[in-house]
Amino acid sequence: MKENGEKKGLGIYVHIPFCVKKCAYCDFLSFPVKDKEPYLFALKREIFAAAERYGDRYRVDTVFFGGGTPTVLSGEILTSLLDCIQDGFPISVGAEITTEANPGTTDKRKLDVLRRGGFNRISFGCQSAKDGELEVLGRIHTFEQFVREFREARAAGFANINVDLMSAIPRQTGESWRESLETVADLGPEHISAYS
């Protein structure tokens, strides 16, 4: 498993299946948060088992916490999961370590904890700059909340931010789609994931 004497790169995906509520369009494996402890216990066991089997064969270049909505959990829980990965796998210097976040599930304190705990990239599920479109999608946030949390992430030290935006939302027009793209681009994220 080595290339030119070096350990082969590995990306790790951690699925957090919990959400505040299920959005109208979502077909990802996710549930409202109820009893999270059994899942977290099993997840840590899985991380340790994978590390025991593969940890000395690879170096980790990327870690991605997706969902669901990872940030429905506390910053401390998320960083403890990241610590488990770091304890079991060699992490490359400069590795990209991302968590997805939905607006309405972060605040300044949580973002500070995540950044200090080793996360260096955040991916916000904004979806639209239009509150009416967010309502159609069943989102829990307004665009104003997203903007506030985006700025709090910058203040916490996140220099790599992605923003998800959706097209073809029911009753969305070409003009409102363009306005969402332009409005979010004006905030200066490092990346925009635009999808239908």
mmCIF file of C-alpha atoms in Angstrom:
data_model
loop_
_atom_site.group_PDB
_atom_site.id
_atom_site.type_symbol
_atom_site.label_atom_id
_atom_site.label_comp_id
_atom_site.label_asym_id
_atom_site.label_seq_id
_atom_site.Cartn_x
_atom_site.Cartn_y
_atom_site.Cartn_z
ATOM 1 C CA MET A 1 0.000 0.000 0.000
ATOM 2 C CA LYS A 2 2.887 2.364 -0.613
ATOM 3 C CA GLU A 3 3.725 4.615 -3.513
ATOM 4 C CA ASN A 4 7.428 5.435 -3.908
ATOM 5 C CA GLY A 5 8.063 4.366 -0.313
ATOM 6 C CA GLU A 6 5.323 6.641 0.981
ATOM 7 C CA LYS A 7 2.081 5.558 2.597
ATOM 8 C CA LYS A 8 -0.859 5.734 0.218
ATOM 9 C CA GLY A 9 -3.307 8.583 0.807
ATOM 10 C CA LEU A 10 -6.690 7.892 2.370
ATOM 11 C CA GLY A 11 -9.875 9.904 2.700
ATOM 12 C CA ILE A 12 -12.159 9.221 5.646
ATOM 13 C CA TYR A 13 -15.888 9.935 5.583
ATOM 14 C CA VAL A 14 -17.787 10.006 8.894
ATOM 15 C CA HIS A 15 -21.574 9.846 8.609
ATOM 16 C CA ILE A 16 -23.604 11.640 11.266
ATOM 17 C CA PRO A 17 -27.226 10.661 10.521
ATOM 18 C CA PHE A 18 -28.920 13.186 12.813
ATOM 19 C CA CYS A 19 -30.854 16.305 11.827
ATOM 20 C CA VAL A 20 -33.120 18.788 13.571
ATOM 21 C CA LYS A 21 -35.789 17.609 11.130
ATOM 22 C CA LYS A 22 -35.951 15.901 7.757
ATOM 23 C CA CYS A 23 -36.067 18.380 4.865
ATOM 24 C CA ALA A 24 -38.761 17.884 2.227
ATOM 25 C CA TYR A 25 -36.318 16.976 -0.581
ATOM 26 C CA CYS A 26 -33.802 14.899 1.378
ATOM 27 C CA ASP A 27 -33.118 11.264 0.492
ATOM 28 C CA PHE A 28 -29.963 10.912 2.589
ATOM 29 C CA LEU A 29 -29.935 8.575 5.579
ATOM 30 C CA SER A 30 -30.942 10.912 8.392
ATOM 31 C CA PHE A 31 -33.205 10.998 11.419
ATOM 32 C CA PRO A 32 -34.293 13.534 14.036
ATOM 33 C CA VAL A 33 -31.941 13.499 17.019
ATOM 34 C CA LYS A 34 -33.270 11.218 19.727
ATOM 35 C CA ASP A 35 -30.955 8.717 21.372
ATOM 36 C CA LYS A 36 -27.556 9.438 19.824
ATOM 37 C CA GLU A 37 -25.346 7.638 22.375
ATOM 38 C CA PRO A 38 -25.616 4.092 20.920
ATOM 39 C CA TYR A 39 -24.681 5.405 17.461
ATOM 40 C CA LEU A 40 -21.727 7.419 18.752
ATOM 41 C CA PHE A 41 -20.482 4.450 20.786
ATOM 42 C CA ALA A 42 -20.663 2.183 17.709
ATOM 43 C CA LEU A 43 -19.039 4.848 15.504
ATOM 44 C CA LYS A 44 -16.047 5.168 17.844
ATOM 45 C CA ARG A 45 -15.681 1.379 17.918
ATOM 46 C CA GLU A 46 -15.735 1.345 14.110
ATOM 47 C CA ILE A 47 -13.067 4.078 13.922
ATOM 48 C CA PHE A 48 -10.805 2.174 16.315
ATOM 49 C CA ALA A 49 -11.346 -1.125 14.428
ATOM 50 C CA ALA A 50 -10.535 0.529 11.080
ATOM 51 C CA ALA A 51 -7.459 2.191 12.579
ATOM 52 C CA GLU A 52 -6.227 -1.123 13.927
ATOM 53 C CA ARG A 53 -6.637 -2.726 10.516
ATOM 54 C CA TYR A 54 -5.477 0.097 8.237
ATOM 55 C CA GLY A 55 -3.855 2.799 10.336
ATOM 56 C CA ASP A 56 -0.256 1.802 9.644
ATOM 57 C CA ARG A 57 -0.848 1.382 5.881
ATOM 58 C CA TYR A 58 -2.183 4.809 4.961
ATOM 59 C CA ARG A 59 -1.821 8.487 5.664
ATOM 60 C CA VAL A 60 -5.046 10.491 5.869
ATOM 61 C CA ASP A 61 -5.278 13.394 3.414
ATOM 62 C CA THR A 62 -8.947 14.295 3.949
ATOM 63 C CA VAL A 63 -11.558 13.812 6.649
ATOM 64 C CA PHE A 64 -15.169 14.698 5.914
ATOM 65 C CA PHE A 65 -18.002 14.680 8.448
ATOM 66 C CA GLY A 66 -21.286 14.543 6.533
ATOM 67 C CA GLY A 67 -24.859 13.662 7.172
ATOM 68 C CA GLY A 68 -27.459 14.333 8.183
ATOM 69 C CA THR A 69 -26.251 17.421 9.971
ATOM 70 C CA PRO A 70 -23.061 16.847 11.976
ATOM 71 C CA THR A 71 -23.432 20.199 13.730
ATOM 72 C CA VAL A 72 -26.603 19.128 15.526
ATOM 73 C CA LEU A 73 -24.016 17.523 17.819
ATOM 74 C CA SER A 74 -21.912 19.659 20.125
ATOM 75 C CA GLY A 75 -18.513 20.882 19.040
ATOM 76 C CA GLU A 76 -17.011 18.791 21.818
ATOM 77 C CA ILE A 77 -18.587 15.574 20.511
ATOM 78 C CA LEU A 78 -17.437 16.270 16.953
ATOM 79 C CA THR A 79 -13.886 17.057 18.035
ATOM 80 C CA SER A 80 -13.816 13.909 20.202
ATOM 81 C CA LEU A 81 -14.679 11.871 17.088
ATOM 82 C CA LEU A 82 -11.926 13.664 15.180
ATOM 83 C CA ASP A 83 -9.540 12.890 18.060
ATOM 84 C CA CYS A 84 -10.369 9.175 17.658
ATOM 85 C CA ILE A 85 -9.381 9.397 13.987
ATOM 86 C CA GLN A 86 -6.187 11.290 14.792
ATOM 87 C CA ASP A 87 -5.281 8.748 17.478
ATOM 88 C CA GLY A 88 -5.625 5.849 15.047
ATOM 89 C CA PHE A 89 -4.409 7.202 11.720
ATOM 90 C CA PRO A 90 -1.437 9.324 10.642
ATOM 91 C CA ILE A 91 -2.885 12.632 9.407
ATOM 92 C CA SER A 92 -1.004 14.443 6.639
ATOM 93 C CA VAL A 93 0.238 17.931 7.363
ATOM 94 C CA GLY A 94 -2.252 20.240 5.683
ATOM 95 C CA ALA A 95 -4.989 17.601 5.513
ATOM 96 C CA GLU A 96 -8.413 19.042 4.725
ATOM 97 C CA ILE A 97 -10.733 18.319 7.656
ATOM 98 C CA THR A 98 -14.333 19.288 6.925
ATOM 99 C CA THR A 99 -17.655 19.237 8.662
ATOM 100 C CA GLU A 100 -20.958 19.893 6.991
ATOM 101 C CA ALA A 101 -23.138 22.370 8.858
ATOM 102 C CA ASN A 102 -26.658 23.587 8.390
ATOM 103 C CA PRO A 103 -27.409 27.171 9.336
ATOM 104 C CA GLY A 104 -29.388 27.187 12.540
ATOM 105 C CA THR A 105 -27.138 24.514 14.099
ATOM 106 C CA THR A 106 -23.957 26.504 14.733
ATOM 107 C CA ASP A 107 -23.039 29.493 16.818
ATOM 108 C CA LYS A 108 -19.862 31.397 17.608
ATOM 109 C CA ARG A 109 -18.879 29.124 20.494
ATOM 110 C CA LYS A 110 -19.413 25.875 18.551
ATOM 111 C CA LEU A 111 -17.474 27.221 15.568
ATOM 112 C CA ASP A 112 -14.603 28.243 17.859
ATOM 113 C CA VAL A 113 -14.554 24.742 19.407
ATOM 114 C CA LEU A 114 -14.548 23.092 15.972
ATOM 115 C CA ARG A 115 -11.746 25.276 14.632
ATOM 116 C CA ARG A 116 -9.580 24.845 17.742
ATOM 117 C CA GLY A 117 -10.338 21.111 17.684
ATOM 118 C CA GLY A 118 -8.786 20.613 14.247
ATOM 119 C CA PHE A 119 -11.515 21.245 11.675
ATOM 120 C CA ASN A 120 -10.176 23.603 8.986
ATOM 121 C CA ARG A 121 -13.031 23.581 6.457
ATOM 122 C CA ILE A 122 -16.776 23.993 6.864
ATOM 123 C CA SER A 123 -19.475 23.273 4.300
ATOM 124 C CA PHE A 124 -22.694 25.192 4.884
ATOM 125 C CA GLY A 125 -25.957 23.855 3.456
ATOM 126 C CA CYS A 126 -27.432 27.244 2.633
ATOM 127 C CA GLN A 127 -29.384 26.063 -0.478
ATOM 128 C CA SER A 128 -30.873 29.485 -1.372
ATOM 129 C CA ALA A 129 -30.595 33.187 -0.615
ATOM 130 C CA LYS A 130 -34.403 33.433 -0.809
ATOM 131 C CA ASP A 131 -36.356 32.748 2.371
ATOM 132 C CA GLY A 132 -39.432 31.642 0.410
ATOM 133 C CA GLU A 133 -37.376 28.982 -1.357
ATOM 134 C CA LEU A 134 -35.867 27.845 1.943
ATOM 135 C CA GLU A 135 -39.387 27.460 3.308
ATOM 136 C CA VAL A 136 -40.435 25.339 0.309
ATOM 137 C CA LEU A 137 -37.441 23.075 0.970
ATOM 138 C CA GLY A 138 -38.356 22.722 4.645
ATOM 139 C CA ARG A 139 -35.128 24.305 5.871
ATOM 140 C CA ILE A 140 -34.892 25.444 9.503
ATOM 141 C CA HIS A 141 -32.986 28.661 8.770
ATOM 142 C CA THR A 142 -33.358 31.995 7.062
ATOM 143 C CA PHE A 143 -30.773 33.487 4.724
ATOM 144 C CA GLU A 144 -29.992 36.101 7.385
ATOM 145 C CA GLN A 145 -29.096 33.281 9.813
ATOM 146 C CA PHE A 146 -26.804 31.750 7.207
ATOM 147 C CA VAL A 147 -24.993 35.055 6.646
ATOM 148 C CA ARG A 148 -24.503 35.502 10.398
ATOM 149 C CA GLU A 149 -23.111 31.980 10.816
ATOM 150 C CA PHE A 150 -20.906 32.336 7.716
ATOM 151 C CA ARG A 151 -19.349 35.462 9.245
ATOM 152 C CA GLU A 152 -18.986 33.741 12.628
ATOM 153 C CA ALA A 153 -17.123 30.903 10.888
ATOM 154 C CA ARG A 154 -14.737 33.417 9.334
ATOM 155 C CA ALA A 155 -14.227 35.061 12.743
ATOM 156 C CA ALA A 156 -13.500 31.618 14.244
ATOM 157 C CA GLY A 157 -10.668 31.184 11.738
ATOM 158 C CA PHE A 158 -12.227 29.101 8.957
ATOM 159 C CA ALA A 159 -10.327 30.171 5.835
ATOM 160 C CA ASN A 160 -11.922 27.469 3.683
ATOM 161 C CA ILE A 161 -15.713 27.604 3.450
ATOM 162 C CA ASN A 162 -18.019 25.857 0.992
ATOM 163 C CA VAL A 163 -21.647 26.857 0.446
ATOM 164 C CA ASP A 164 -24.226 24.472 -1.052
ATOM 165 C CA LEU A 165 -26.875 26.021 -3.310
ATOM 166 C CA MET A 166 -29.794 24.311 -5.056
ATOM 167 C CA SER A 167 -31.356 25.010 -8.426
ATOM 168 C CA ALA A 168 -34.708 23.776 -9.776
ATOM 169 C CA ILE A 169 -36.448 24.417 -6.465
ATOM 170 C CA PRO A 170 -40.231 24.452 -6.955
ATOM 171 C CA ARG A 171 -41.347 27.950 -8.010
ATOM 172 C CA GLN A 172 -37.702 29.105 -8.324
ATOM 173 C CA THR A 173 -37.085 31.327 -11.347
ATOM 174 C CA GLY A 174 -33.934 31.738 -13.383
ATOM 175 C CA GLU A 175 -33.634 35.234 -11.949
ATOM 176 C CA SER A 176 -33.914 34.118 -8.316
ATOM 177 C CA TRP A 177 -31.355 31.345 -8.945
ATOM 178 C CA ARG A 178 -28.926 33.877 -10.401
ATOM 179 C CA GLU A 179 -29.551 36.229 -7.452
ATOM 180 C CA SER A 180 -28.780 33.427 -4.984
ATOM 181 C CA LEU A 181 -25.527 32.611 -6.798
ATOM 182 C CA GLU A 182 -24.463 36.257 -6.970
ATOM 183 C CA THR A 183 -25.457 37.025 -3.364
ATOM 184 C CA VAL A 184 -23.527 34.061 -1.983
ATOM 185 C CA ALA A 185 -20.534 34.674 -4.276
ATOM 186 C CA ASP A 186 -20.358 38.235 -2.910
ATOM 187 C CA LEU A 187 -19.660 36.764 0.548
ATOM 188 C CA GLY A 188 -16.437 35.283 -0.832
ATOM 189 C CA PRO A 189 -16.633 31.561 -0.023
ATOM 190 C CA GLU A 190 -13.739 29.473 -1.326
ATOM 191 C CA HIS A 191 -16.175 27.127 -3.073
ATOM 192 C CA ILE A 192 -19.834 26.929 -4.048
ATOM 193 C CA SER A 193 -21.430 23.526 -4.664
ATOM 194 C CA ALA A 194 -24.337 24.205 -7.016
ATOM 195 C CA TYR A 195 -26.640 21.303 -7.677
ATOM 196 C CA SER A 196 -30.171 20.565 -8.859
#
